[in-house]
XYZ file of C-alpha atoms in Angstrom:
731
model
C -75.707 118.309 24.254
C -74.798 120.878 21.691
C -75.930 119.468 17.384
C -72.757 119.821 15.206
C -74.122 122.231 12.393
C -74.720 120.085 9.206
C -72.509 120.830 6.088
C -74.614 120.611 2.291
C -74.271 118.725 -0.630
C -72.588 115.386 -0.289
C -73.687 112.025 -1.527
C -74.238 109.305 0.176
C -74.188 105.861 -1.739
C -75.023 102.150 0.220
C -77.532 99.508 0.299
C -80.400 100.220 2.506
C -80.141 97.842 5.242
C -83.502 97.593 7.302
C -86.527 100.534 7.270
C -86.395 102.141 11.588
C -89.500 104.214 10.825
C -91.431 104.898 7.634
C -94.972 107.762 7.702
C -96.389 107.353 4.607
C -98.101 110.424 4.941
C -94.894 112.790 4.722
C -93.086 110.047 3.625
C -90.405 110.710 6.696
C -87.864 107.794 7.251
C -85.410 106.250 9.376
C -83.165 103.830 8.090
C -80.232 101.779 8.418
C -77.428 101.451 5.266
C -74.538 100.114 4.785
C -71.568 101.376 2.385
C -69.233 99.339 2.488
C -66.818 100.507 4.306
C -66.447 100.302 7.915
C -68.945 97.332 7.632
C -70.123 99.761 10.578
C -74.272 100.891 9.136
C -75.489 104.241 9.434
C -78.551 105.571 9.776
C -79.798 107.766 7.455
C -83.216 109.835 7.752
C -85.350 111.353 5.953
C -87.043 111.726 2.561
C -86.784 107.874 1.451
C -90.745 106.479 1.429
C -90.522 103.926 -1.403
C -86.524 102.612 -1.420
C -86.890 99.348 -0.125
C -84.113 97.233 2.202
C -81.587 95.598 -0.603
C -81.718 98.378 -2.414
C -78.886 99.852 -3.750
C -79.460 104.708 -3.949
C -77.153 106.953 -3.687
C -78.479 109.979 -2.106
C -77.723 114.122 -1.315
C -77.984 115.293 1.235
C -75.822 116.666 4.441
C -74.627 115.148 7.672
C -75.574 116.169 10.705
C -75.463 114.847 15.083
C -78.767 113.934 16.589
C -78.175 114.978 20.386
C -79.757 111.002 21.656
C -79.077 109.029 18.286
C -75.236 110.151 16.958
C -74.442 110.896 13.615
C -76.767 110.466 10.823
C -77.125 111.405 6.965
C -80.308 114.025 5.709
C -82.235 112.548 3.441
C -83.144 115.568 0.745
C -83.289 112.793 -1.983
C -82.182 109.854 -3.563
C -81.621 107.526 -6.610
C -81.665 103.698 -6.729
C -78.512 101.638 -8.852
C -77.419 98.674 -9.231
C -75.049 97.595 -7.121
C -71.531 96.187 -8.717
C -70.282 94.473 -6.404
C -71.026 90.283 -6.077
C -72.220 90.493 -2.396
C -74.280 93.379 -3.633
C -76.206 91.762 -6.222
C -76.635 88.645 -4.658
C -78.717 91.100 -1.630
C -80.464 93.418 -4.356
C -82.154 89.650 -6.723
C -82.648 88.027 -2.898
C -84.576 91.387 -1.645
C -87.658 89.843 -3.494
C -87.889 93.722 -6.070
C -88.437 91.334 -8.685
C -90.451 89.890 -8.375
C -90.020 85.283 -9.209
C -86.058 85.361 -7.238
C -86.160 84.639 -3.330
C -82.491 84.563 -2.162
C -82.095 80.869 -2.815
C -83.232 81.039 -5.650
C -80.727 84.699 -6.533
C -77.812 82.519 -4.984
C -77.928 80.263 -7.745
C -77.827 83.128 -10.594
C -74.742 85.058 -8.316
C -72.893 82.169 -7.882
C -73.491 80.845 -12.230
C -72.891 84.641 -13.312
C -71.004 86.734 -10.700
C -70.601 90.351 -11.580
C -72.251 89.516 -14.377
C -75.518 88.524 -13.316
C -77.783 92.009 -14.131
C -76.206 92.313 -17.510
C -77.365 88.858 -17.452
C -81.485 90.176 -16.802
C -80.680 92.432 -18.769
C -79.520 92.166 -22.177
C -79.805 88.166 -22.700
C -82.439 87.075 -19.320
C -82.601 83.370 -22.369
C -79.333 83.025 -20.424
C -81.218 81.738 -17.348
C -81.925 79.064 -18.207
C -78.758 78.249 -17.293
C -79.034 78.205 -13.569
C -79.557 74.678 -12.218
C -83.347 74.522 -11.919
C -84.654 77.167 -13.978
C -86.412 76.072 -17.072
C -88.293 78.348 -19.543
C -91.225 79.027 -18.211
C -89.567 81.389 -14.447
C -87.057 82.265 -17.064
C -89.631 84.181 -18.848
C -91.214 85.615 -15.782
C -88.527 86.784 -14.605
C -87.858 88.948 -17.747
C -90.699 90.621 -17.345
C -90.465 92.133 -13.671
C -87.258 92.737 -15.347
C -88.802 95.043 -17.872
C -91.959 96.409 -15.780
C -89.655 96.925 -12.387
C -87.114 99.523 -15.233
C -90.092 101.169 -16.169
C -91.572 101.988 -13.247
C -89.181 103.668 -12.123
C -88.623 105.291 -15.191
C -92.702 106.347 -13.224
C -90.279 106.511 -10.850
C -88.062 108.770 -11.506
C -90.330 111.622 -12.818
C -93.216 111.529 -10.210
C -90.735 111.535 -7.521
C -90.186 115.564 -7.721
C -93.770 115.717 -6.556
C -93.537 113.131 -4.033
C -95.371 109.962 -4.869
C -94.751 107.022 -3.311
C -93.658 104.299 -5.467
C -96.850 102.059 -4.499
C -98.879 105.020 -5.682
C -96.381 104.797 -9.161
C -96.743 100.708 -9.491
C -100.306 102.473 -9.215
C -100.640 104.670 -12.304
C -98.431 102.338 -13.523
C -100.349 99.379 -13.811
C -103.609 101.663 -15.096
C -101.776 103.707 -18.396
C -99.266 101.247 -18.909
C -96.480 103.200 -21.243
C -98.856 106.471 -21.227
C -98.106 106.796 -17.663
C -96.051 109.830 -17.761
C -97.650 112.121 -20.898
C -101.474 111.384 -18.676
C -99.799 112.841 -16.274
C -97.632 115.826 -17.651
C -101.115 116.003 -19.628
C -104.223 115.063 -17.589
C -102.828 114.497 -14.230
C -107.171 115.474 -12.614
C -107.495 112.316 -14.571
C -105.249 110.146 -11.774
C -107.595 111.366 -9.368
C -110.571 109.371 -10.501
C -108.640 106.336 -12.517
C -105.976 105.029 -10.405
C -106.689 104.949 -6.203
C -105.317 106.306 -3.288
C -104.539 109.709 -5.724
C -107.000 112.595 -4.586
C -107.064 115.229 -6.007
C -105.224 116.752 -3.143
C -102.165 114.734 -5.043
C -103.016 115.655 -8.285
C -102.993 119.542 -7.319
C -99.687 118.558 -6.374
C -98.243 116.591 -9.599
C -100.931 119.469 -11.744
C -98.511 122.206 -10.534
C -95.639 120.728 -10.952
C -95.907 120.030 -14.344
C -97.074 123.663 -15.114
C -101.279 122.916 -14.895
C -102.494 126.955 -13.296
C -103.595 128.199 -10.436
C -107.099 128.880 -11.639
C -107.429 126.265 -14.782
C -110.863 125.571 -15.513
C -109.056 121.771 -15.352
C -108.663 122.012 -12.463
C -111.212 124.422 -10.833
C -114.159 121.268 -11.905
C -112.080 119.130 -10.428
C -112.616 120.556 -7.026
C -115.017 120.934 -7.043
C -115.888 116.743 -8.063
C -112.893 116.328 -5.017
C -115.233 118.071 -2.740
C -118.257 116.262 -3.681
C -117.066 113.157 -3.620
C -114.739 113.851 -0.477
C -119.477 115.025 1.430
C -120.025 111.281 0.388
C -117.382 109.367 2.518
C -118.599 111.760 4.912
C -121.874 109.622 4.867
C -124.381 112.471 2.258
C -125.684 111.953 -1.551
C -125.434 115.587 -1.760
C -124.413 119.010 -1.106
C -125.940 122.233 -0.903
C -125.261 124.051 -4.529
C -124.321 126.947 -1.664
C -122.239 125.085 1.101
C -119.843 123.735 -2.192
C -119.533 126.606 -3.714
C -118.703 127.833 -0.281
C -116.274 124.741 -0.004
C -114.580 124.770 -3.677
C -113.814 128.169 -2.824
C -111.493 127.607 0.385
C -109.853 124.032 -1.127
C -108.497 126.246 -4.111
C -108.188 129.455 -2.872
C -109.618 131.244 -6.025
C -112.490 133.288 -6.719
C -116.089 133.077 -5.948
C -117.183 133.573 -9.252
C -114.878 130.892 -10.932
C -116.284 128.297 -9.098
C -119.747 129.599 -9.882
C -118.491 129.572 -14.015
C -117.313 125.695 -13.821
C -120.223 124.965 -11.607
C -122.091 126.064 -14.676
C -119.769 124.370 -17.014
C -119.837 120.897 -14.987
C -123.807 120.982 -14.613
C -124.486 121.969 -18.436
C -121.575 118.640 -19.128
C -123.998 115.871 -16.926
C -120.562 115.782 -14.498
C -122.850 116.829 -11.845
C -126.816 116.668 -11.519
C -127.895 120.649 -9.604
C -132.450 119.687 -8.292
C -134.292 122.045 -6.218
C -135.024 119.645 -2.996
C -137.260 121.020 0.309
C -136.386 124.271 -1.278
C -132.325 124.203 -0.691
C -130.965 123.165 -3.968
C -128.681 120.208 -4.007
C -125.456 118.942 -5.748
C -125.424 114.970 -6.633
C -122.683 113.539 -8.030
C -124.588 111.521 -10.868
C -124.050 107.266 -9.711
C -125.305 109.181 -6.598
C -128.780 110.475 -7.703
C -129.325 107.486 -10.639
C -128.986 105.418 -7.319
C -131.183 107.810 -5.077
C -133.851 108.266 -7.879
C -133.223 104.590 -8.851
C -134.333 102.368 -5.258
C -136.813 105.269 -4.439
C -139.028 103.631 -6.945
C -137.609 99.883 -7.032
C -138.981 100.058 -3.481
C -142.218 101.840 -4.368
C -142.876 99.249 -7.586
C -141.668 96.321 -4.660
C -144.404 97.231 -2.008
C -146.833 98.275 -5.477
C -147.371 94.631 -6.918
C -149.426 92.673 -8.664
C -148.189 88.994 -7.656
C -146.852 87.884 -4.105
C -144.476 84.801 -4.512
C -145.965 84.843 -0.193
C -149.542 85.108 -1.099
C -150.319 81.853 1.575
C -149.484 84.903 3.944
C -152.700 86.243 2.029
C -155.587 84.096 4.166
C -153.971 81.904 6.537
C -155.140 81.050 9.717
C -152.589 83.513 12.435
C -153.559 81.398 15.534
C -153.310 77.454 13.867
C -149.639 78.908 12.378
C -148.361 80.873 15.822
C -149.587 77.232 17.307
C -147.006 75.839 15.249
C -143.945 78.088 15.869
C -144.515 78.118 18.980
C -144.522 74.059 19.258
C -141.494 74.514 16.418
C -139.007 76.999 18.451
C -140.538 75.840 22.341
C -140.910 79.465 23.100
C -144.166 82.525 23.087
C -143.362 85.033 20.740
C -144.789 88.888 22.407
C -147.494 91.130 21.844
C -144.121 92.698 19.095
C -142.587 90.364 17.142
C -146.145 87.962 16.368
C -146.841 91.863 14.371
C -143.335 91.971 13.044
C -143.632 87.627 12.409
C -147.131 89.448 10.652
C -146.007 92.378 9.022
C -143.126 90.309 6.703
C -144.598 87.777 5.076
C -148.115 89.701 4.099
C -146.417 93.543 2.896
C -143.583 93.104 0.028
C -141.455 95.945 1.726
C -141.299 95.546 6.164
C -138.489 97.129 7.945
C -138.146 95.149 11.960
C -136.075 97.246 14.200
C -135.058 97.325 17.586
C -132.047 97.456 20.562
C -129.740 95.377 21.337
C -131.724 91.823 23.595
C -135.500 92.892 22.912
C -135.755 89.129 20.529
C -135.789 90.504 16.912
C -133.365 87.537 16.253
C -136.205 84.854 17.706
C -138.727 86.902 15.365
C -136.664 86.836 11.793
C -136.105 82.979 12.944
C -140.372 82.747 14.086
C -140.703 84.403 10.328
C -137.520 82.491 8.213
C -139.791 79.672 9.617
C -143.384 80.143 8.702
C -141.635 80.808 5.344
C -139.270 78.147 4.609
C -142.567 75.637 6.274
C -144.572 76.862 2.908
C -142.287 75.822 0.350
C -140.581 79.785 -0.240
C -137.223 80.826 -1.420
C -135.829 82.244 1.493
C -132.691 84.051 0.615
C -130.479 85.632 3.949
C -127.937 88.457 3.175
C -125.547 90.806 5.541
C -123.436 93.700 4.736
C -120.676 91.760 5.831
C -119.365 88.229 6.725
C -119.153 87.650 9.908
C -122.771 89.104 10.236
C -124.103 86.565 7.701
C -122.078 83.753 9.577
C -123.803 85.118 12.738
C -127.301 84.360 10.841
C -126.732 81.478 9.348
C -125.675 79.518 12.992
C -129.585 82.062 14.162
C -132.070 80.480 11.335
C -130.501 77.481 10.300
C -130.266 78.445 6.852
C -127.211 79.100 4.258
C -126.660 83.241 4.703
C -124.558 84.955 2.694
C -122.751 88.618 1.625
C -124.793 91.122 -0.002
C -122.185 91.663 -2.433
C -121.811 88.287 -2.807
C -125.486 87.156 -3.177
C -125.410 89.000 -5.494
C -122.700 88.404 -7.656
C -120.626 91.709 -7.990
C -118.149 91.546 -10.373
C -114.859 93.748 -11.558
C -116.291 97.488 -11.803
C -118.785 96.872 -9.538
C -122.475 96.007 -11.610
C -124.138 93.172 -10.520
C -124.171 89.140 -11.795
C -128.229 91.179 -9.970
C -130.248 92.654 -11.467
C -133.683 94.291 -13.045
C -132.702 91.831 -16.016
C -131.858 88.961 -13.531
C -133.736 88.889 -10.847
C -133.194 86.704 -7.746
C -134.489 83.194 -7.490
C -136.428 84.275 -3.952
C -139.340 84.837 -2.209
C -138.147 86.507 0.868
C -134.562 88.159 0.757
C -134.122 88.968 4.888
C -130.724 91.559 4.910
C -129.556 91.790 8.066
C -127.889 94.932 10.190
C -129.739 96.351 7.776
C -128.196 100.382 9.357
C -124.924 99.879 7.219
C -126.308 99.031 4.205
C -125.091 102.199 2.152
C -127.141 103.287 -1.295
C -125.501 102.027 -3.688
C -125.390 99.236 -2.282
C -129.428 99.267 -1.203
C -130.140 100.207 -4.872
C -127.661 96.793 -6.473
C -129.972 94.817 -3.603
C -133.588 96.676 -4.145
C -132.720 96.403 -8.745
C -132.358 92.368 -8.275
C -135.205 91.691 -6.822
C -138.350 90.467 -9.040
C -142.156 91.294 -8.566
C -143.731 89.910 -5.582
C -140.774 89.305 -3.850
C -140.899 90.016 0.493
C -137.995 92.057 1.541
C -136.937 92.594 5.510
C -133.964 94.707 6.718
C -133.310 93.978 10.099
C -131.317 96.828 12.264
C -131.018 98.754 14.817
C -131.034 102.376 13.342
C -130.035 104.037 16.721
C -126.123 102.915 15.363
C -123.776 104.205 13.459
C -125.247 105.030 9.653
C -123.345 102.975 7.159
C -119.762 103.934 5.637
C -120.867 104.233 2.812
C -123.033 107.403 1.588
C -126.754 108.218 2.734
C -128.945 106.655 5.756
C -130.755 103.698 4.212
C -132.696 102.447 7.250
C -132.962 106.190 8.803
C -135.187 107.181 5.441
C -137.248 104.470 5.358
C -137.651 105.069 9.285
C -138.698 108.234 8.191
C -142.296 110.473 8.617
C -145.028 109.500 6.456
C -143.472 106.941 4.181
C -145.278 104.802 2.114
C -142.532 102.060 4.017
C -144.202 100.098 6.878
C -141.526 98.788 10.286
C -142.265 97.852 13.242
C -139.967 98.638 16.259
C -139.463 96.395 19.099
C -139.040 98.245 22.603
C -139.580 94.944 25.475
C -135.903 93.378 26.965
C -136.301 90.781 28.073
C -135.679 89.209 31.170
C -132.607 86.954 30.052
C -131.200 90.040 28.817
C -131.316 93.020 31.577
C -129.477 89.916 32.998
C -126.493 91.606 30.764
C -125.168 94.300 32.235
C -123.888 94.774 27.761
C -126.927 95.307 27.144
C -128.316 97.035 30.243
C -125.632 99.720 29.455
C -126.355 99.501 25.828
C -130.430 100.948 26.999
C -128.374 102.863 29.723
C -126.850 104.409 26.583
C -129.366 104.890 24.659
C -131.561 106.840 26.713
C -128.200 109.417 27.321
C -127.622 107.481 30.256
C -124.239 107.173 32.252
C -124.131 103.306 31.359
C -122.775 101.351 34.901
C -119.834 99.940 35.856
C -119.822 98.380 39.852
C -121.136 94.838 40.379
C -121.204 93.632 37.617
C -119.430 90.116 35.219
C -118.943 91.208 31.898
C -118.903 95.086 31.862
C -115.894 96.801 33.456
C -114.476 100.664 33.911
C -110.533 101.210 33.616
C -110.355 104.906 34.835
C -107.767 106.601 33.842
C -106.801 109.951 32.293
C -103.678 109.753 30.451
C -103.543 109.782 26.713
C -100.883 107.341 26.927
C -101.391 106.136 29.948
C -104.068 104.422 28.141
C -102.621 103.313 24.575
C -100.715 101.081 28.044
C -103.084 99.699 29.991
C -105.515 98.814 26.297
C -103.470 96.876 25.693
C -102.483 94.463 28.842
C -105.652 94.443 29.037
C -105.747 92.746 26.413
C -103.000 91.067 25.703
C -103.027 89.177 29.388
C -105.928 91.133 31.604
C -109.188 88.918 29.250
C -106.648 86.358 28.727
C -105.683 85.283 32.368
C -109.462 86.339 33.808
C -112.080 84.658 30.392
C -109.515 82.232 29.245
C -110.488 84.638 25.325
C -107.583 84.348 22.830
C -107.029 88.116 22.299
C -106.447 87.884 18.872
C -109.261 85.926 17.347
C -111.895 87.027 20.564
C -110.738 90.276 21.866
C -111.218 93.440 19.084
C -110.157 97.382 20.338
C -112.488 99.683 19.128
C -112.084 103.482 18.844
C -113.234 106.368 18.145
C -110.836 108.079 16.047
C -107.493 106.374 14.018
C -105.645 109.590 15.709
C -103.173 109.803 18.406
C -102.262 108.615 20.837
C -104.070 105.885 22.281
C -106.388 105.800 18.279
C -106.113 103.573 16.400
C -103.022 103.521 14.439
C -101.246 104.293 17.526
C -102.864 100.795 19.008
C -102.219 98.537 15.726
C -98.503 99.559 16.822
C -98.461 98.528 19.779
C -100.782 95.677 20.082
C -98.499 94.363 17.087
C -95.614 94.243 19.390
C -97.785 92.967 22.116
C -99.191 89.626 19.632
C -97.391 89.228 16.673
C -93.532 90.035 17.674
C -91.441 90.211 15.141
C -89.385 86.630 14.881
C -85.958 85.560 13.813
C -85.983 83.994 10.665
C -89.558 83.863 9.718
C -90.233 86.469 6.665
C -92.249 90.112 7.438
C -92.956 92.998 4.476
C -92.953 96.337 4.679
C -95.136 99.019 3.425
C -95.244 103.047 4.102
C -95.568 103.352 7.927
C -96.586 99.185 8.794
C -94.641 95.839 8.843
C -96.927 92.648 7.594
C -96.326 89.423 9.475
C -98.257 85.968 9.632
C -100.283 86.245 11.970
C -101.157 89.224 11.828
C -104.972 90.318 12.651
C -105.916 92.596 9.137
C -108.460 94.566 7.404
C -109.813 95.575 3.845
C -109.842 99.857 3.068
C -111.574 99.904 0.010
C -113.721 97.549 -2.214
C -111.564 95.692 -4.742
C -113.456 93.957 -7.586
C -111.288 92.490 -8.503
C -110.287 90.349 -5.616
C -111.003 86.803 -4.536
C -114.123 85.346 -6.461
C -116.928 87.280 -5.675
C -114.374 91.516 -5.016
C -113.341 91.568 -1.256
C -114.384 94.275 0.401
C -114.597 98.033 2.920
C -114.229 96.082 6.600
C -113.843 92.969 5.335
C -111.585 91.601 8.436
C -108.761 89.175 7.633
C -105.753 87.550 9.243
C -102.237 87.096 7.418
C -101.604 83.166 5.996
C -98.377 83.016 4.501
C -95.878 86.226 3.082
C -93.881 84.977 -0.123
C -91.116 87.353 -0.509
C -89.913 85.482 -3.597
C -93.301 85.484 -5.492
C -93.765 88.954 -3.760
C -97.452 88.606 -2.819
C -99.301 88.064 0.662
C -101.827 85.438 1.297
C -105.083 86.990 3.492
C -107.482 84.491 5.102
C -111.598 86.171 5.657
C -113.585 86.121 7.821
C -115.875 84.468 4.675
C -113.233 81.558 5.171
C -111.965 82.585 1.886
C -107.574 83.064 1.122
C -106.993 85.710 -0.928
C -104.417 86.788 -2.800
C -102.518 90.219 -2.409
C -98.740 92.196 -4.792
C -95.915 93.346 -2.444
C -97.522 96.660 -4.359
C -101.331 96.169 -3.308
C -100.045 96.171 0.800
C -101.818 99.958 0.881
C -105.776 97.879 0.346
C -104.252 96.667 4.038
C -104.114 97.886 8.180
C -104.052 95.919 10.411
C -106.808 96.101 12.922
C -106.392 94.705 15.947
C -108.208 97.867 17.213
C -110.377 99.144 14.855
C -113.080 102.182 14.654
C -115.573 101.696 15.623
C -117.855 103.123 12.971
C -115.901 99.913 10.684
C -116.445 97.437 13.119
C -120.506 98.211 12.028
C -122.121 94.188 10.976
C -119.907 92.483 13.365
C -119.755 90.842 16.216
C -117.203 89.863 18.659
C -117.125 87.311 21.814
C -115.189 90.898 24.217
C -114.685 94.815 23.292
C -112.739 96.626 24.444
C -112.398 100.578 23.586
C -109.957 102.918 24.699
C -112.222 106.565 25.336
C -110.399 109.423 25.450
C -110.406 113.247 26.413
C -107.610 113.775 22.913
C -111.014 112.989 21.077
C -113.772 114.965 21.480
C -114.755 115.997 18.639
C -116.242 112.100 18.284
C -117.375 111.351 20.926
C -121.468 111.384 20.783
C -123.951 108.643 21.824
C -124.933 106.853 19.350
C -120.593 106.007 18.906
C -120.784 104.541 22.021
C -123.515 103.098 21.620
C -123.181 100.938 18.558
C -119.706 99.910 20.495
C -120.851 98.269 23.479
C -123.796 96.548 21.079
C -120.678 94.467 19.330
C -119.884 92.686 22.056
C -121.334 89.602 23.614
C -120.471 88.536 25.940
C -118.462 91.377 27.727
C -117.509 95.066 27.560
C -113.740 96.638 29.115
C -113.944 100.861 29.109
C -111.077 102.469 28.948
C -109.638 105.419 29.974
C -111.468 108.819 30.560
C -114.954 108.757 32.896
C -115.092 112.784 31.239
C -114.726 111.153 27.412
C -117.340 109.178 28.564
C -120.108 111.434 29.645
C -119.879 114.434 27.054
C -119.800 110.741 24.247
C -123.194 110.350 26.356
C -124.540 113.221 26.297
C -124.105 114.205 22.831
C -126.347 112.853 20.361
C -125.710 112.713 17.600
C -125.041 116.539 15.335
C -126.992 116.626 12.751
C -127.818 114.745 9.579
C -127.116 113.645 6.579
C -127.633 115.468 3.311
C -129.999 112.610 1.965
C -133.089 112.675 0.011
C -134.252 109.202 -0.433
C -137.213 110.009 2.164
C -138.450 112.910 0.392
C -138.466 110.750 -3.349
C -140.469 108.538 -1.402
C -143.129 110.896 -0.101
C -143.339 112.278 -3.542
């Protein structure tokens, strides 16, 4: 069927009824609108990101016809307009756009004021008290919300021309208030550092629109700092100078000479730091340079400290101590474990590493038992809530996340530091492979001289999501940090297919998948079939066979976010299978995602202002409430804390039915399902698959291509991160 040639220059006014699809990256949206004429809904497609159901919008574009979906209106741009009819006003106020007004209150307001309702809110908000059951306090909140919405709309109108979404416009307004438009016009690159969610590329688009020259030093310096910031997202603490210059030229599309000149200016202005490390010229962002130097110095100071808070173990009778421990735990320590116990209690800094089934947990329990027997103050921590819970169950002592232990405050400062150290004789940090440079520095700063620090983790797992390779750097050759590596796999662990295959993968051998009751492979080559089969396994097969809850007990771990079998696509499929839309139950669309009560979600940025002590990147939770009237979502985290989100903050959350393997670090699940496809070829590395498998307590299910699994097993992790902690410790 031939597609009708669209005609241009049309204007369509309608009420947005529902959004069928929205891509937050491109802004492309498919929606249904009510024109108020025929009674039938009209399909509109195009640039509608930011528009919300219930809004009256004026769209400019063209009519056309789709061969499958029929007549459509193609939107080039739109503006919101206030509705003029009683029905339209009722829909508008009841849509949740104005905080404090939900559907029921909207009905009462419109019933009382009729078509004048919006004029009253705009010009005489004090009259809202005339509405039954609406007091002065609520009236004031509604008036303030209306004014804020108007101010945000003004910013939106200004930013709409450069493609900035509603959520970012809200963030800009919250950051700068009435100065928003002035900052955007004169200092657009400030947005990249001041406003979460706006990177250099968005700021650069805005800068171009407001007339900042392509070769402006302001632009080039911002681009270089952006390049360094992006590299910290890949785990690097610095970039070699020549690589930074080359990447800057590529991103900025300007002459090499201009980049070199601006880099020199940045160094002079102390915007970045230049240092020669092992004959390599390194360029750091200031916070990472300071943190690396500080961490190395603090570790050296701890090691050399005169006082010893566990001095009792300096001359202990180890034969008696270990006999007492054997009676207490009912088990003997293996020689490697005994060595680790002695080291942790006699050395002020120590590292315990080893793979699954090698007895790290029992060793930690033994260390804590002996320290507690001497009335030592033992503090236990881990990077994630799940890992902290596991550590607490293992030792019988309270454990917390590192963030909560340090009581991090808005801005990232810790309540505990060198001037106010932790009250502790022994600090044990589990899952230390995922502790990044900045967090490790904050932790070690908070330890008083003489305190013992034990870092426990598997150095063969993926390194931290944040910058640095702290655990690996501490274990590097010739550093002064003492350590023990456990290598003996205990008999009970040898009977586990999960443990056996984790060690096989780590050794570069293909996992065994036949005849096991806890490790399975569903071989399928087609990527979309892999995705469909993964959903069926999670939603149906695992619950039937093992009696596990598909949301609470099963976690899908994927190499990458993109693609038909990536986290993005699988989250959509798994949500529809496990938490489908239901009539009369609230849901909230944000960008390309829909949030529902019962959804499994994860935080994707550090936010020090949420919760008791912040909510951090990787925190998992479940949506327990959606309040359309108050425009709030409630999440119960895996630390059993209730955290509230304004609807404008929902870009901090993403669904977590499927998460990337990087994001799963520090967590443990009864069952993991791992789709492995050739579409993620560049990501397929041994430590990635090893990390995924070691997240499972009971069951692992691999789904996908044997070729892709072979690629992951064969490929040792490529390249080290640019870090210099080991260099500084050796110096």
